Amino acid sequence: MWGVIHRFAVKACLLVALMLGAAGAQAQGLSPDDIRPSCHAAGGIDPTEFTGGAQLAEIPWDCGDQSFGAAGSRGWLFFSASDLKTADGATHFVTSIARFDRLTLIELSGHRIARRQTYAMEDIATFVNGTNFAIPLSAAADPSTGEQATSILVAFDGPASRALLAAGVLEKSTGGPTTLGWTEQTMTVLAILVGLLIAPVIYNYAFYLVLRERFILWHIAMVLGMNAYLVVSSGIIHRFVNPGAEALVMMNHMSFLCTVTAGAAFSVNFIEPYAMTRKMRDIIMATGVATLIFGTWASLPLDMMKPFGNRLYLVGFLPILAVFIIGMVHAARRRSRAVWFQIYGWTPIMIVGAERIVRSFGVYPVPDWLDQIIFLTLGFEVIMATLGVVDRFDVLRRDRDKAEARIDSLASLVDRDALTGLFNRRALEARYPDLRADGYTALAVIDLDNFKRVNDRYGHAMGDRVLQETAAALSADPDTISFRLGGEEFLMLMRGADVVERAERMRRAISIRIVNEIDGIDAPITASLGLVDTTPGVATTLRRVYAHADRLLYEAKNSGRNRMLSERIQLFDAPVRRRRGDRRAGERRSAGAES
């Protein structure tokens, strides 16, 4: 299994690296079809009032610094005559998908406006490779009109993200929308990566069939969320459906938000129980849900949100980043093994996320290709989390083997009842803490009803046979360990689901087995049972749990015998102290002459 996972990890890293190389080369403008503007500006005149080239001086152009800063109320891009010449007949203006109020495309022929076209988000109809859309250039692409463009202006009013300006380029289509935006090689690598990331889902489903652990399901949800984000943010979705720019923005945001929330739930369930307190788990889970709610609200196309643009959505991830860091340090200090897979897997994503948040405020210029590192971090996280699941699977398997070996070692001890072969009270008291840690959190006390009559009527030899068959009936459940405490009193430690139903079946099986296996007994022999199911992880002692079960047994006896009473204990108060002799005396008094 480790060999398969190792090969999967190596292939995934190579494919992600190839993808970044192809995408990074294009984003840096190394392709001749990818022409960036000579100048950009923030503010300036209303583009609908722009009358010609003479007004270019009224726009505060910056032709040196390529830092587009934080998104403002208006941004401009200027493609000069030299840019158009380099573009060699560009057909489209291409940029990233993000919200804006209005996009104005102005094509100049000398100082005169040859064409001016205004677009709203709902007017965008051409989506191309990557998270990009395209606007056609009529005059620049069709010299036969006689309106050969010498320069192009693009103005964004109310841009929600700096990516609208930073990613804006001129490109030449050679065969439809699929030739614009990211290269076909990049899209091919991304498609292969999407298929590759399905493998962890298959692996995890196979693990879940063997080990029914909740963290495996959350990891499946997290990987599916990552794949959805990759399909949307890479533009693969454009090959199948065209939901519109507004829907694409929401899908991009929601897929990543769901991934983060599933990641929080995965962490809470993945870290070993001893390595993280319940309070810390609750904080991580609550922060993950709060991030989902806040991010959804910040992503809604509300007028009140427009001044904040994309920054509010990004800033919403700061609390979960902080809580993840605190939680991982918390678990690492408690010597968690699983948390190191989380640390290695999530650290790159958190670094990239923190950098995006800082960059959204325009603190410093960064090449646009840096955004595509998110694909590498997502792929790396999936690899590490998958390896972590495999490792946890192996650890749990070894722990279970140790537990079974521990139980087997009990069988070889002398701490057994000579008559029935069951463990005795000494074995129970010595092993109870270890057995409880192994999941045996339910305790049942069983007492045969009116056993004195059996000895008086059929003799002690027949009474011994009854005790032996009772022990056999109580040993039929694989997740139950039975003990003989003395006389006709037995005790069971149980783990797993449905302990109440299983205990009742074994109680009824006592009467059936005695009738079937022992000749000469003409009256049914019944048993009463008191069962306490305790919450895993609650600190308690055998004496306290036994006292509760013994009380329930006493109540079952006193209310008619041949029945079971059960109770689930969440928290323990002061232990109920009832001496064995007192209970026996009460039973004899209630039985009267029948005993």
mmCIF file with all atom_site columns, C-alpha atoms in Angstrom, residues 186-260:
data_model
loop_
_atom_site.group_PDB
_atom_site.id
_atom_site.type_symbol
_atom_site.label_atom_id
_atom_site.label_alt_id
_atom_site.label_comp_id
_atom_site.label_asym_id
_atom_site.label_entity_id
_atom_site.label_seq_id
_atom_site.pdbx_PDB_ins_code
_atom_site.Cartn_x
_atom_site.Cartn_y
_atom_site.Cartn_z
_atom_site.occupancy
_atom_site.B_iso_or_equiv
_atom_site.pdbx_formal_charge
_atom_site.auth_seq_id
_atom_site.auth_comp_id
_atom_site.auth_asym_id
_atom_site.auth_atom_id
_atom_site.pdbx_PDB_model_num
ATOM 1  C CA . THR A 1 186 ? -1.510  23.989 -19.346 1.00 0.00 ? 186 THR A CA 1
ATOM 2  C CA . MET A 1 187 ? -5.171  22.960 -19.617 1.00 0.00 ? 187 MET A CA 1
ATOM 3  C CA . THR A 1 188 ? -4.162  19.400 -20.463 1.00 0.00 ? 188 THR A CA 1
ATOM 4  C CA . VAL A 1 189 ? -1.942  19.172 -17.387 1.00 0.00 ? 189 VAL A CA 1
ATOM 5  C CA . LEU A 1 190 ? -4.739  20.622 -15.251 1.00 0.00 ? 190 LEU A CA 1
ATOM 6  C CA . ALA A 1 191 ? -7.222  18.090 -16.599 1.00 0.00 ? 191 ALA A CA 1
ATOM 7  C CA . ILE A 1 192 ? -4.792  15.267 -15.797 1.00 0.00 ? 192 ILE A CA 1
ATOM 8  C CA . LEU A 1 193 ? -4.336  16.710 -12.304 1.00 0.00 ? 193 LEU A CA 1
ATOM 9  C CA . VAL A 1 194 ? -8.119  16.724 -11.771 1.00 0.00 ? 194 VAL A CA 1
ATOM 10 C CA . GLY A 1 195 ? -8.233  13.077 -12.734 1.00 0.00 ? 195 GLY A CA 1
ATOM 11 C CA . LEU A 1 196 ? -5.259  12.286 -10.532 1.00 0.00 ? 196 LEU A CA 1
ATOM 12 C CA . LEU A 1 197 ? -6.874  13.880 -7.495  1.00 0.00 ? 197 LEU A CA 1
ATOM 13 C CA . ILE A 1 198 ? -9.780  11.473 -7.831  1.00 0.00 ? 198 ILE A CA 1
ATOM 14 C CA . ALA A 1 199 ? -7.417  8.698  -6.717  1.00 0.00 ? 199 ALA A CA 1
ATOM 15 C CA . PRO A 1 200 ? -7.442  9.777  -3.014  1.00 0.00 ? 200 PRO A CA 1
ATOM 16 C CA . VAL A 1 201 ? -11.246 9.584  -3.052  1.00 0.00 ? 201 VAL A CA 1
ATOM 17 C CA . ILE A 1 202 ? -11.056 5.975  -4.229  1.00 0.00 ? 202 ILE A CA 1
ATOM 18 C CA . TYR A 1 203 ? -8.345  5.134  -1.708  1.00 0.00 ? 203 TYR A CA 1
ATOM 19 C CA . ASN A 1 204 ? -10.288 6.699  1.142   1.00 0.00 ? 204 ASN A CA 1
ATOM 20 C CA . TYR A 1 205 ? -13.491 4.928  0.226   1.00 0.00 ? 205 TYR A CA 1
ATOM 21 C CA . ALA A 1 206 ? -11.605 1.627  0.336   1.00 0.00 ? 206 ALA A CA 1
ATOM 22 C CA . PHE A 1 207 ? -10.149 2.584  3.732   1.00 0.00 ? 207 PHE A CA 1
ATOM 23 C CA . TYR A 1 208 ? -13.588 3.476  5.052   1.00 0.00 ? 208 TYR A CA 1
ATOM 24 C CA . LEU A 1 209 ? -14.960 0.066  4.137   1.00 0.00 ? 209 LEU A CA 1
ATOM 25 C CA . VAL A 1 210 ? -12.325 -1.425 6.438   1.00 0.00 ? 210 VAL A CA 1
ATOM 26 C CA . LEU A 1 211 ? -12.050 1.262  9.107   1.00 0.00 ? 211 LEU A CA 1
ATOM 27 C CA . ARG A 1 212 ? -15.292 3.108  9.792   1.00 0.00 ? 212 ARG A CA 1
ATOM 28 C CA . GLU A 1 213 ? -13.682 6.350  10.936  1.00 0.00 ? 213 GLU A CA 1
ATOM 29 C CA . ARG A 1 214 ? -15.374 9.720  10.413  1.00 0.00 ? 214 ARG A CA 1
ATOM 30 C CA . PHE A 1 215 ? -12.174 11.526 9.427   1.00 0.00 ? 215 PHE A CA 1
ATOM 31 C CA . ILE A 1 216 ? -12.008 9.438  6.244   1.00 0.00 ? 216 ILE A CA 1
ATOM 32 C CA . LEU A 1 217 ? -15.382 10.790 5.100   1.00 0.00 ? 217 LEU A CA 1
ATOM 33 C CA . TRP A 1 218 ? -14.292 14.365 5.832   1.00 0.00 ? 218 TRP A CA 1
ATOM 34 C CA . HIS A 1 219 ? -11.114 13.824 3.833   1.00 0.00 ? 219 HIS A CA 1
ATOM 35 C CA . ILE A 1 220 ? -13.214 12.634 0.890   1.00 0.00 ? 220 ILE A CA 1
ATOM 36 C CA . ALA A 1 221 ? -15.316 15.809 1.199   1.00 0.00 ? 221 ALA A CA 1
ATOM 37 C CA . MET A 1 222 ? -12.177 17.956 1.364   1.00 0.00 ? 222 MET A CA 1
ATOM 38 C CA . VAL A 1 223 ? -10.644 16.364 -1.755  1.00 0.00 ? 223 VAL A CA 1
ATOM 39 C CA . LEU A 1 224 ? -13.909 16.723 -3.673  1.00 0.00 ? 224 LEU A CA 1
ATOM 40 C CA . GLY A 1 225 ? -14.020 20.402 -2.673  1.00 0.00 ? 225 GLY A CA 1
ATOM 41 C CA . MET A 1 226 ? -10.451 20.899 -3.877  1.00 0.00 ? 226 MET A CA 1
ATOM 42 C CA . ASN A 1 227 ? -11.289 19.239 -7.172  1.00 0.00 ? 227 ASN A CA 1
ATOM 43 C CA . ALA A 1 228 ? -14.351 21.446 -7.604  1.00 0.00 ? 228 ALA A CA 1
ATOM 44 C CA . TYR A 1 229 ? -12.221 24.529 -6.926  1.00 0.00 ? 229 TYR A CA 1
ATOM 45 C CA . LEU A 1 230 ? -9.622  23.341 -9.429  1.00 0.00 ? 230 LEU A CA 1
ATOM 46 C CA . VAL A 1 231 ? -12.246 22.667 -12.116 1.00 0.00 ? 231 VAL A CA 1
ATOM 47 C CA . VAL A 1 232 ? -13.796 26.136 -11.652 1.00 0.00 ? 232 VAL A CA 1
ATOM 48 C CA . SER A 1 233 ? -10.669 28.234 -11.063 1.00 0.00 ? 233 SER A CA 1
ATOM 49 C CA . SER A 1 234 ? -8.736  26.611 -13.904 1.00 0.00 ? 234 SER A CA 1
ATOM 50 C CA . GLY A 1 235 ? -11.481 27.172 -16.447 1.00 0.00 ? 235 GLY A CA 1
ATOM 51 C CA . ILE A 1 236 ? -12.025 23.484 -17.194 1.00 0.00 ? 236 ILE A CA 1
ATOM 52 C CA . ILE A 1 237 ? -15.677 24.109 -16.400 1.00 0.00 ? 237 ILE A CA 1
ATOM 53 C CA . HIS A 1 238 ? -15.926 26.361 -19.488 1.00 0.00 ? 238 HIS A CA 1
ATOM 54 C CA . ARG A 1 239 ? -15.515 23.276 -21.686 1.00 0.00 ? 239 ARG A CA 1
ATOM 55 C CA . PHE A 1 240 ? -18.834 21.894 -20.427 1.00 0.00 ? 240 PHE A CA 1
ATOM 56 C CA . VAL A 1 241 ? -21.103 24.732 -19.237 1.00 0.00 ? 241 VAL A CA 1
ATOM 57 C CA . ASN A 1 242 ? -21.314 28.523 -19.414 1.00 0.00 ? 242 ASN A CA 1
ATOM 58 C CA . PRO A 1 243 ? -22.931 29.626 -16.141 1.00 0.00 ? 243 PRO A CA 1
ATOM 59 C CA . GLY A 1 244 ? -22.001 33.316 -16.486 1.00 0.00 ? 244 GLY A CA 1
ATOM 60 C CA . ALA A 1 245 ? -19.406 35.533 -14.820 1.00 0.00 ? 245 ALA A CA 1
ATOM 61 C CA . GLU A 1 246 ? -21.394 36.161 -11.631 1.00 0.00 ? 246 GLU A CA 1
ATOM 62 C CA . ALA A 1 247 ? -22.063 32.457 -11.107 1.00 0.00 ? 247 ALA A CA 1
ATOM 63 C CA . LEU A 1 248 ? -18.407 31.609 -11.769 1.00 0.00 ? 248 LEU A CA 1
ATOM 64 C CA . VAL A 1 249 ? -17.270 34.064 -9.079  1.00 0.00 ? 249 VAL A CA 1
ATOM 65 C CA . MET A 1 250 ? -19.654 32.485 -6.561  1.00 0.00 ? 250 MET A CA 1
ATOM 66 C CA . MET A 1 251 ? -18.681 28.940 -7.537  1.00 0.00 ? 251 MET A CA 1
ATOM 67 C CA . ASN A 1 252 ? -14.996 29.813 -7.196  1.00 0.00 ? 252 ASN A CA 1
ATOM 68 C CA . HIS A 1 253 ? -15.504 31.281 -3.731  1.00 0.00 ? 253 HIS A CA 1
ATOM 69 C CA . MET A 1 254 ? -17.911 28.624 -2.455  1.00 0.00 ? 254 MET A CA 1
ATOM 70 C CA . SER A 1 255 ? -15.832 25.640 -3.594  1.00 0.00 ? 255 SER A CA 1
ATOM 71 C CA . PHE A 1 256 ? -12.804 26.964 -1.693  1.00 0.00 ? 256 PHE A CA 1
ATOM 72 C CA . LEU A 1 257 ? -14.895 27.858 1.371   1.00 0.00 ? 257 LEU A CA 1
ATOM 73 C CA . CYS A 1 258 ? -16.356 24.345 1.471   1.00 0.00 ? 258 CYS A CA 1
ATOM 74 C CA . THR A 1 259 ? -12.863 22.901 1.134   1.00 0.00 ? 259 THR A CA 1
ATOM 75 C CA . VAL A 1 260 ? -11.625 24.906 4.127   1.00 0.00 ? 260 VAL A CA 1
#
